[in-house]
Amino acid sequence: MAGPVDTCTCGTCCKVRVTIQQIFNVLDIYGWLLDSYVVDFFQEQLWEKLPNSWKIFLQTVSPEEFGKWLANDISCKRVWPLSLLALRQITKDLQLDRDHRNDGSTLRCRAKKFECNSENFIVENKNERSHEIHVALKKHNNLFLKHVKKKKRYEIQQIAQICADCAQESKTRCIVDIGAGMGHLARSLAFKHGLCVICIEQDTELSQQARKWDKELLISLSKHLPALSANRPQHVSIKLENTNSNRSKTTDDMQKIFSNDFNLSEKRSGFGIVGLHPCGDLAATLLKLYTSQCETRFICIVGCCYMKLTLKYPVSALSGYPLSKYLSSFANYKLSYTALEVACHAIESYCDKLKTGNYEDLIVHAYRAILETILIKRDSQLRHSQVKNVKVTKSMTLKQYCALATANFEEHLRPKDSDFQNLQVKFYLSRWQHIVIFGALRTMLAPLVETIVLLDRFLYLSENQLCPILKPIFDARLSPRNFLLFSMKNIEQTLF
């Protein structure tokens, strides 16, 4: 069981708290960019709200040039506004380093009293039999790739070994994969690494599909490796609730499954928690489960979908953000839905699009903003109406987009031919690249929002006397939400 809430005074945690303060200082000035809806670009005249020096300068900057500048390309020879240069630099200095190749990007709580056995959480597997099986399975790795998309394959390859090493280091064979989906990660942990895995998934259909593919994989593996001995993952379709009683019940249920289905001693079946991109509040729920239950040995989570976090102001036990006492004590700790949503975008991919001139599909944002002005003119109650998602191709016109986007609207509310002849609409369309650059400004600030969310979770573990590690483990271009938050309890804390 985690200890009482405490404030860690190690250098890392002190720096984390200062960084959070500095980020909010930046957002106090420029946070309106993140809080703006791009759909309101023309309606709210968002371009006019930019500092005058920016507006004048950016009038003559192409998206390609802006993308190169954003990526620190030295080929940019212009003299940029000083305040814009300063903002780019401060966002770079304050955000977490997203480069998975940089060893210096790892954050570790250094407090002595929080010390755990996780300083180097990748450990050598010394079980010879496990090593032999692992080598044999490697020859048939293609069997594990069936039904798995390229991005998910890459993620599983990276995180599965980390989870297996954590299990060995924390002296447990048991893992609970929460938000397991169709069980791709669980199958790798169970069959490749010989672990006992329980999958918790709210969607019953996904659990049923996972069982089908478990059976299919086991049959295929048995043909090539008749001597393979592995426990099939156990799938449970439940929703985790954010209450102490529910967390205790979940832990008891997991203990019973490990005892009954895997023939493990209930008193010795402490388990690790794994979450590969748990959506929204689920990441916060997993952290609360880990800190509140003594049976939980370690946690490995890579969060996502920050805009789905429950934002309770003032903070309550049901809040998904903030979690830490430190951040909860701030007078202004609020983050908007739009800020959290843009934090889920990939700044690397956005810059790549701009730099290479491959950004024509981004005209969809201008089309949608223009459609907004047309709809509001038709009826003010149509503001922020839900329209159909339309994939814009190079040849698609504004008129074609609007027809598809409003296909479900009543006829009298849909745009007419006369709307597209309107001089104001034509003027808006000529400024579509301004929307691209405005979006790039928001994307530049977005990593600050993700940094706040992740550092809040880091401090939450630290305050509960648990040793957190935060590290980018994926290539951000392949998997934009690439930070692993990891913690392992002392063995003495977890054993009865």
Coordinates of C-alpha atoms in Angstrom, one line a residue:
M1 CA 0.0 0.0 0.0
A2 CA 1.3 3.4 -0.9
G3 CA 2.1 5.8 2.0
P4 CA 0.5 9.1 2.8
V5 CA 0.7 12.0 0.4
D6 CA 4.0 13.7 0.6
T7 CA 6.1 16.3 -1.2
C8 CA 9.3 15.0 -2.7
T9 CA 12.3 17.4 -2.5
C10 CA 14.5 15.6 -4.9
G11 CA 16.0 17.7 -7.8
T12 CA 13.8 16.1 -10.4
C13 CA 10.5 16.7 -8.6
C14 CA 11.5 20.3 -7.7
K15 CA 12.3 21.0 -11.3
V16 CA 9.0 19.4 -12.4
R17 CA 7.1 21.8 -10.1
V18 CA 9.0 24.8 -11.4
T19 CA 8.4 23.7 -15.0
I20 CA 4.6 23.4 -14.4
Q21 CA 4.6 27.0 -13.0
Q22 CA 6.5 28.3 -16.0
I23 CA 4.2 26.6 -18.4
F24 CA 1.1 28.2 -16.8
N25 CA 2.9 31.5 -17.0
V26 CA 3.2 31.0 -20.8
L27 CA -0.4 29.8 -21.1
D28 CA -1.7 32.9 -19.2
I29 CA -0.5 34.9 -22.2
Y30 CA -1.0 32.6 -25.1
G31 CA -3.4 30.0 -23.9
W32 CA -6.2 31.7 -25.8
L33 CA -4.7 30.1 -29.0
L34 CA -5.2 26.7 -27.6
D35 CA -8.7 27.5 -26.2
S36 CA -9.9 28.8 -29.6
Y37 CA -12.0 26.6 -31.9
V38 CA -10.5 26.7 -35.4
V39 CA -14.1 26.4 -36.7
D40 CA -14.6 29.9 -35.4
F41 CA -11.6 31.3 -37.3
F42 CA -13.7 33.7 -39.4
Q43 CA -16.7 34.1 -37.1
E44 CA -14.5 35.2 -34.2
Q45 CA -11.9 36.9 -36.4
L46 CA -9.1 34.9 -34.7
W47 CA -6.4 36.1 -37.0
E48 CA -7.1 39.7 -35.8
K49 CA -6.4 38.6 -32.2
L50 CA -2.8 37.8 -32.9
P51 CA -0.1 40.4 -31.9
N52 CA 0.2 43.1 -34.5
S53 CA 3.8 42.2 -35.3
W54 CA 2.9 38.6 -35.9
K55 CA 0.0 39.5 -38.2
I56 CA 2.0 41.8 -40.3
F57 CA 4.9 39.4 -40.6
L58 CA 2.9 36.2 -41.1
Q59 CA 0.9 37.8 -44.0
T60 CA 3.8 37.1 -46.2
V61 CA 4.9 33.7 -44.8
S62 CA 4.0 30.5 -46.6
P63 CA 3.0 27.4 -44.7
E64 CA 6.2 25.7 -46.0
E65 CA 8.4 28.5 -44.6
F66 CA 6.5 28.5 -41.3
G67 CA 6.9 24.7 -41.0
K68 CA 10.6 25.0 -41.6
W69 CA 10.9 27.7 -39.0
L70 CA 8.9 25.7 -36.5
A71 CA 11.2 22.8 -37.0
N72 CA 14.3 25.1 -36.4
D73 CA 15.4 24.7 -40.0
I74 CA 18.5 26.9 -40.4
S75 CA 17.5 27.7 -44.0
C76 CA 15.0 30.3 -42.7
K77 CA 16.8 33.6 -43.3
R78 CA 14.1 36.1 -42.4
V79 CA 14.2 38.2 -39.2
W80 CA 11.2 36.9 -37.3
P81 CA 9.3 38.9 -34.6
L82 CA 11.2 38.7 -31.3
S83 CA 8.1 37.7 -29.3
L84 CA 7.4 34.8 -31.7
L85 CA 11.0 33.6 -31.5
A86 CA 10.9 33.8 -27.7
L87 CA 7.6 31.7 -27.7
R88 CA 9.1 29.1 -29.9
Q89 CA 12.2 28.8 -27.7
I90 CA 10.3 28.7 -24.4
T91 CA 7.9 26.0 -25.6
K92 CA 10.9 24.0 -26.7
D93 CA 12.7 24.5 -23.3
L94 CA 9.6 23.7 -21.2
Q95 CA 8.1 20.7 -23.0
L96 CA 9.1 17.1 -22.4
D97 CA 11.7 15.9 -24.9
R98 CA 9.7 13.6 -27.2
D99 CA 12.8 12.0 -28.8
H100 CA 12.8 8.3 -27.9
R101 CA 16.5 8.1 -29.0
N102 CA 17.7 10.6 -26.4
D103 CA 18.8 9.0 -23.1
G104 CA 18.6 12.3 -21.4
S105 CA 14.9 12.6 -22.0
T106 CA 14.1 10.2 -19.1
L107 CA 12.7 11.7 -15.9
R108 CA 13.3 9.8 -12.6
C109 CA 12.3 10.7 -9.1
R110 CA 15.6 10.7 -7.2
A111 CA 14.3 10.7 -3.5
K112 CA 16.1 8.2 -1.3
K113 CA 13.0 7.4 0.7
F114 CA 11.1 6.6 -2.5
E115 CA 13.9 4.4 -3.8
C116 CA 12.8 1.2 -5.6
N117 CA 14.5 -1.5 -7.7
S118 CA 13.6 0.3 -11.0
E119 CA 16.6 2.5 -11.7
N120 CA 17.2 0.4 -14.8
F121 CA 14.0 -1.2 -15.6
I122 CA 15.2 -3.2 -18.6
V123 CA 16.9 -6.3 -17.1
E124 CA 18.5 -9.3 -18.5
N125 CA 16.4 -12.4 -18.7
K126 CA 18.4 -15.1 -17.0
N127 CA 15.9 -17.9 -17.3
E128 CA 17.5 -20.2 -19.9
R129 CA 14.3 -22.1 -20.7
S130 CA 12.5 -18.8 -21.2
H131 CA 15.3 -17.6 -23.4
E132 CA 15.2 -20.8 -25.6
I133 CA 11.4 -20.5 -26.0
H134 CA 11.8 -16.8 -26.8
V135 CA 14.3 -17.6 -29.6
A136 CA 12.1 -20.4 -31.0
L137 CA 9.1 -18.1 -31.0
K138 CA 11.0 -15.4 -32.8
K139 CA 11.3 -17.6 -35.8
H140 CA 7.5 -17.7 -35.9
N141 CA 7.0 -14.0 -35.2
N142 CA 4.8 -13.6 -38.3
L143 CA 2.1 -15.6 -36.5
F144 CA 1.8 -12.8 -33.9
L145 CA 1.5 -10.1 -36.6
K146 CA -1.7 -11.4 -38.0
H147 CA -4.7 -9.0 -37.5
V148 CA -2.3 -6.4 -36.1
K149 CA -1.9 -3.0 -37.8
K150 CA 1.6 -1.7 -38.5
K151 CA 1.4 1.0 -35.8
K152 CA 0.2 -1.4 -33.1
R153 CA 2.9 -4.0 -34.1
Y154 CA 5.6 -1.4 -33.5
E155 CA 4.1 -0.4 -30.1
I156 CA 3.7 -3.9 -28.9
Q157 CA 7.3 -4.8 -29.9
Q158 CA 8.6 -1.9 -27.7
I159 CA 6.4 -2.2 -24.7
A160 CA 6.0 -6.0 -24.3
Q161 CA 9.7 -6.5 -23.4
I162 CA 9.5 -3.7 -20.9
C163 CA 6.5 -5.2 -19.2
A164 CA 8.1 -8.7 -19.1
D165 CA 11.2 -7.2 -17.6
C166 CA 9.1 -5.4 -15.0
A167 CA 7.4 -8.6 -14.1
Q168 CA 10.7 -10.4 -13.6
E169 CA 12.2 -7.5 -11.6
S170 CA 9.1 -7.2 -9.3
K171 CA 9.0 -11.0 -8.9
T172 CA 5.6 -11.6 -10.3
R173 CA 4.3 -13.6 -13.3
C174 CA 1.0 -11.8 -13.3
I175 CA -0.1 -8.9 -15.4
V176 CA -3.5 -7.1 -15.8
D177 CA -3.8 -5.5 -19.2
I178 CA -6.5 -2.9 -18.8
G179 CA -8.3 -1.5 -21.9
A180 CA -6.9 -4.6 -23.7
G181 CA -9.1 -4.3 -26.8
M182 CA -8.6 -7.3 -29.0
G183 CA -5.7 -8.6 -26.9
H184 CA -2.8 -8.1 -29.2
L185 CA -0.4 -7.1 -26.4
A186 CA -1.7 -9.7 -24.1
R187 CA -1.0 -12.5 -26.6
S188 CA 2.6 -11.4 -26.9
L189 CA 3.0 -11.2 -23.1
A190 CA 1.3 -14.6 -22.6
F191 CA 2.8 -16.7 -25.4
K192 CA 6.1 -15.0 -26.0
H193 CA 7.0 -14.2 -22.4
G194 CA 5.1 -16.9 -20.5
L195 CA 3.2 -14.5 -18.3
C196 CA -0.2 -14.9 -16.7
V197 CA -2.4 -12.2 -18.2
I198 CA -5.8 -11.0 -17.4
C199 CA -7.4 -8.6 -19.9
I200 CA -10.0 -6.1 -18.8
E201 CA -12.1 -4.6 -21.6
Q202 CA -15.4 -2.9 -21.3
D203 CA -16.5 -3.8 -24.8
T204 CA -17.8 -7.4 -24.8
E205 CA -17.5 -7.8 -28.6
L206 CA -13.8 -6.9 -28.4
S207 CA -13.3 -9.5 -25.7
Q208 CA -15.1 -12.1 -27.7
Q209 CA -12.9 -11.4 -30.7
A210 CA -9.8 -11.5 -28.5
R211 CA -10.7 -15.0 -27.3
K212 CA -11.2 -16.2 -30.9
W213 CA -7.7 -14.9 -31.9
D214 CA -6.1 -16.4 -28.7
K215 CA -7.4 -19.8 -29.8
E216 CA -6.3 -19.3 -33.4
L217 CA -2.8 -18.3 -32.4
L218 CA -2.4 -21.1 -29.9
I219 CA -3.4 -23.7 -32.5
S220 CA -0.9 -22.2 -35.0
L221 CA 1.9 -22.1 -32.5
S222 CA 1.2 -25.7 -31.4
K223 CA 1.8 -26.9 -35.0
H224 CA 5.4 -25.4 -34.9
L225 CA 6.2 -25.8 -31.2
P226 CA 4.3 -28.8 -29.9
A227 CA 6.1 -28.6 -26.5
L228 CA 5.1 -24.9 -26.0
S229 CA 3.5 -24.5 -22.6
A230 CA 1.6 -21.2 -22.2
N231 CA -1.4 -19.9 -20.4
R232 CA -4.0 -18.4 -22.6
P233 CA -5.0 -14.8 -21.5
Q234 CA -8.2 -14.5 -19.5
H235 CA -10.6 -11.9 -20.8
V236 CA -13.0 -10.0 -18.5
S237 CA -15.6 -7.5 -19.8
I238 CA -16.1 -5.0 -17.0
K239 CA -15.8 -1.3 -16.5
L240 CA -13.5 0.0 -13.9
E241 CA -15.2 2.6 -11.6
N242 CA -13.3 5.4 -9.8
T243 CA -14.2 4.5 -6.2
N244 CA -12.2 2.8 -3.4
S245 CA -14.7 0.0 -3.0
N246 CA -14.7 -0.8 -6.7
R247 CA -10.9 -0.8 -6.8
S248 CA -10.8 -3.2 -3.9
K249 CA -13.3 -5.4 -5.6
T250 CA -11.4 -5.4 -8.9
T251 CA -8.2 -6.4 -7.0
D252 CA -10.1 -9.3 -5.2
D253 CA -11.5 -10.4 -8.5
M254 CA -8.1 -10.4 -10.2
Q255 CA -6.6 -12.4 -7.3
K256 CA -9.3 -15.0 -7.6
I257 CA -8.8 -15.4 -11.4
F258 CA -5.0 -15.7 -11.0
S259 CA -5.6 -18.3 -8.3
N260 CA -8.4 -20.3 -10.0
D261 CA -7.5 -20.0 -13.7
F262 CA -3.7 -19.9 -13.5
N263 CA -3.4 -22.1 -10.4
L264 CA -1.4 -19.5 -8.5
S265 CA -1.4 -18.9 -4.8
E266 CA -3.8 -16.1 -4.0
K267 CA -1.4 -14.8 -1.4
R268 CA 1.5 -14.6 -3.8
S269 CA -0.3 -13.3 -6.9
G270 CA 0.5 -9.7 -6.8
F271 CA 0.3 -8.2 -10.3
G272 CA 1.5 -5.5 -12.6
I273 CA -0.8 -3.0 -14.4
V274 CA -0.3 -2.4 -18.1
G275 CA -2.2 0.1 -20.2
L276 CA -1.2 0.8 -23.8
H277 CA -3.0 4.0 -24.7
P278 CA -5.8 3.8 -22.1
C279 CA -8.4 6.4 -23.2
G280 CA -9.1 9.6 -21.1
D281 CA -10.0 8.9 -17.5
L282 CA -8.9 5.3 -17.7
A283 CA -5.2 6.2 -17.3
A284 CA -6.1 8.2 -14.1
T285 CA -8.2 5.2 -12.8
L286 CA -5.2 2.9 -13.3
L287 CA -2.9 5.2 -11.4
K288 CA -5.4 5.4 -8.5
L289 CA -5.7 1.6 -8.6
Y290 CA -1.9 1.2 -8.4
T291 CA -1.5 3.7 -5.5
S292 CA -4.4 2.3 -3.4
Q293 CA -3.9 -1.4 -3.6
C294 CA -1.0 -3.2 -2.0
E295 CA -1.3 -6.2 -4.5
T296 CA -0.2 -4.0 -7.4
R297 CA 3.5 -4.4 -8.0
F298 CA 4.2 -2.1 -10.9
I299 CA 2.5 0.1 -13.5
C300 CA 3.3 0.8 -17.2
I301 CA 1.0 3.1 -19.0
V302 CA 1.1 5.2 -22.2
G303 CA -1.8 7.5 -22.1
C304 CA -3.9 9.1 -24.8
C305 CA -7.2 11.0 -25.6
Y306 CA -6.5 13.7 -23.0
M307 CA -9.7 15.6 -24.2
K308 CA -11.8 12.8 -22.7
L309 CA -10.5 13.5 -19.2
T310 CA -13.1 14.4 -16.6
L311 CA -12.4 18.0 -15.6
K312 CA -13.9 18.7 -12.2
Y313 CA -13.6 22.2 -11.0
P314 CA -13.1 22.3 -8.1
V315 CA -11.2 19.0 -8.0
S316 CA -13.0 15.9 -6.8
A317 CA -12.3 12.2 -6.4
L318 CA -13.8 11.6 -9.9
S319 CA -11.4 14.1 -11.6
G320 CA -9.2 12.7 -14.4
Y321 CA -7.1 15.9 -14.2
P322 CA -5.5 17.1 -12.1
L323 CA -4.4 14.2 -9.9
S324 CA -1.5 15.7 -7.9
K325 CA -2.0 17.7 -4.8
Y326 CA 0.5 20.2 -6.1
L327 CA -1.4 21.0 -9.3
S328 CA -4.7 21.0 -7.4
S329 CA -3.4 23.7 -5.2
F330 CA -2.9 26.1 -8.2
A331 CA -5.3 29.0 -8.4
N332 CA -5.5 28.5 -12.2
Y333 CA -4.8 24.9 -13.1
K334 CA -7.6 24.6 -15.6
L335 CA -7.1 23.2 -19.1
S336 CA -9.9 23.4 -21.7
Y337 CA -11.3 20.6 -23.9
T338 CA -9.8 22.3 -27.0
A339 CA -6.4 22.6 -25.4
L340 CA -6.4 18.9 -24.4
E341 CA -7.7 17.9 -27.8
V342 CA -4.9 19.7 -29.7
A343 CA -2.4 18.1 -27.3
C344 CA -3.3 14.7 -28.9
H345 CA -2.0 15.8 -32.3
A346 CA 1.4 15.1 -33.6
I347 CA 3.6 18.2 -34.0
E348 CA 6.2 16.2 -35.9
S349 CA 3.8 15.1 -38.6
Y350 CA 2.3 18.6 -38.8
C351 CA 5.7 20.1 -39.4
D352 CA 6.6 17.5 -42.0
K353 CA 3.4 18.3 -43.9
L354 CA 4.2 22.0 -43.9
K355 CA 7.9 21.7 -44.7
T356 CA 7.3 19.4 -47.7
G357 CA 4.4 21.4 -49.1
N358 CA 2.1 18.4 -48.6
Y359 CA -0.5 20.3 -46.7
E360 CA -3.3 20.8 -49.2
D361 CA -5.6 18.5 -47.3
L362 CA -5.5 21.0 -44.4
I363 CA -7.8 23.2 -46.4
V364 CA -10.5 21.2 -44.8
H365 CA -10.2 23.4 -41.7
A366 CA -10.9 26.5 -43.9
Y367 CA -13.8 24.8 -45.6
R368 CA -15.3 23.9 -42.2
A369 CA -14.8 27.5 -40.9
I370 CA -16.4 28.9 -44.0
L371 CA -19.3 26.5 -43.7
E372 CA -19.7 27.7 -40.1
T373 CA -20.3 31.3 -41.2
I374 CA -22.8 30.1 -43.8
L375 CA -24.8 28.0 -41.3
I376 CA -24.8 30.7 -38.6
K377 CA -26.1 33.2 -41.2
R378 CA -28.8 30.7 -42.0
D379 CA -29.7 30.2 -38.3
S380 CA -27.7 31.3 -35.2
Q381 CA -28.7 28.1 -33.5
L382 CA -26.7 26.1 -36.0
R383 CA -23.4 27.2 -34.4
H384 CA -21.1 24.3 -33.8
S385 CA -23.5 21.9 -35.4
Q386 CA -22.3 18.4 -35.9
V387 CA -21.5 17.9 -39.6
K388 CA -20.3 14.8 -41.4
N389 CA -16.6 14.1 -41.5
V390 CA -15.4 14.6 -45.1
K391 CA -12.0 13.6 -46.3
V392 CA -10.9 16.4 -48.6
T393 CA -9.1 15.4 -51.8
K394 CA -6.9 17.7 -53.9
S395 CA -9.7 18.4 -56.4
M396 CA -12.5 18.9 -53.9
T397 CA -14.1 22.3 -54.0
L398 CA -15.7 24.2 -51.1
K399 CA -19.2 23.6 -52.6
Q400 CA -18.6 19.8 -52.8
Y401 CA -17.3 19.7 -49.3
C402 CA -20.3 21.6 -47.9
A403 CA -22.8 19.4 -49.8
L404 CA -21.2 16.3 -48.3
A405 CA -20.7 17.7 -44.8
T406 CA -24.4 18.8 -44.5
A407 CA -25.9 15.8 -46.3
N408 CA -28.1 15.0 -43.2
F409 CA -29.3 18.6 -42.8
E410 CA -32.8 19.6 -43.8
E411 CA -32.9 21.1 -47.3
H412 CA -33.6 24.7 -46.3
L413 CA -30.6 24.7 -43.9
R414 CA -28.1 23.5 -46.4
P415 CA -25.8 25.9 -48.3
K416 CA -27.1 27.3 -51.6
D417 CA -25.3 28.1 -54.8
S418 CA -25.6 31.8 -54.0
D419 CA -23.6 31.3 -50.8
F420 CA -20.5 30.4 -52.8
Q421 CA -20.9 33.5 -55.0
N422 CA -20.8 35.7 -51.9
L423 CA -17.8 38.0 -52.0
Q424 CA -17.2 37.5 -48.3
V425 CA -17.0 33.7 -48.7
K426 CA -14.6 34.1 -51.7
F427 CA -12.4 36.4 -49.5
Y428 CA -12.4 33.8 -46.7
L429 CA -11.4 31.1 -49.1
S430 CA -8.5 33.1 -50.4
R431 CA -7.2 33.2 -46.8
W432 CA -7.2 29.5 -46.2
Q433 CA -3.4 29.4 -45.6
H434 CA -3.9 31.7 -42.7
I435 CA -5.9 29.0 -41.0
V436 CA -3.0 26.5 -41.7
I437 CA -0.5 28.8 -40.0
F438 CA -2.9 29.5 -37.1
G439 CA -3.2 25.8 -36.6
A440 CA 0.6 25.5 -36.6
L441 CA 0.8 28.1 -33.8
R442 CA -1.6 26.0 -31.7
T443 CA 0.4 22.9 -32.5
M444 CA 3.6 24.6 -31.4
L445 CA 2.0 25.2 -27.9
A446 CA 0.3 21.8 -27.8
P447 CA 3.3 19.8 -26.2
L448 CA 3.1 22.2 -23.2
V449 CA -0.4 20.9 -22.5
E450 CA 0.7 17.2 -22.8
T451 CA 3.6 18.0 -20.5
I452 CA 1.3 19.4 -17.8
V453 CA -0.9 16.3 -17.9
L454 CA 2.1 13.9 -17.7
L455 CA 4.0 15.8 -15.1
D456 CA 0.8 16.0 -13.0
R457 CA 0.7 12.1 -13.1
F458 CA 4.4 12.0 -12.3
L459 CA 3.9 14.1 -9.2
Y460 CA 0.9 12.1 -8.2
L461 CA 3.0 9.0 -7.9
S462 CA 5.8 10.9 -6.2
E463 CA 3.4 12.3 -3.6
N464 CA 2.2 8.8 -2.9
Q465 CA 5.8 7.7 -2.1
L466 CA 6.1 5.7 -5.3
C467 CA 9.0 6.0 -7.7
P468 CA 7.9 7.4 -11.1
I469 CA 9.8 7.2 -14.3
L470 CA 8.6 9.1 -17.4
K471 CA 10.3 8.2 -20.7
P472 CA 9.5 8.5 -24.4
I473 CA 9.6 4.9 -25.8
F474 CA 8.1 5.2 -29.3
D475 CA 9.1 7.2 -32.3
A476 CA 6.7 10.1 -32.2
R477 CA 6.1 10.0 -35.9
L478 CA 4.9 6.4 -35.7
S479 CA 3.1 6.8 -32.4
P480 CA 2.5 10.4 -31.3
R481 CA 1.5 9.6 -27.7
N482 CA 4.8 8.1 -26.9
F483 CA 5.5 8.6 -23.2
L484 CA 5.6 5.6 -20.9
L485 CA 4.9 6.4 -17.2
F486 CA 6.4 3.7 -15.1
S487 CA 6.6 2.8 -11.4
M488 CA 7.6 -0.2 -9.4
K489 CA 7.0 -0.7 -5.7
N490 CA 9.6 -2.1 -3.4
I491 CA 9.2 -5.9 -3.0
E492 CA 8.8 -5.3 0.7
Q493 CA 5.8 -3.1 0.0
T494 CA 4.0 -5.6 -2.1
L495 CA 4.6 -9.0 -0.3
F496 CA 2.4 -10.0 2.6

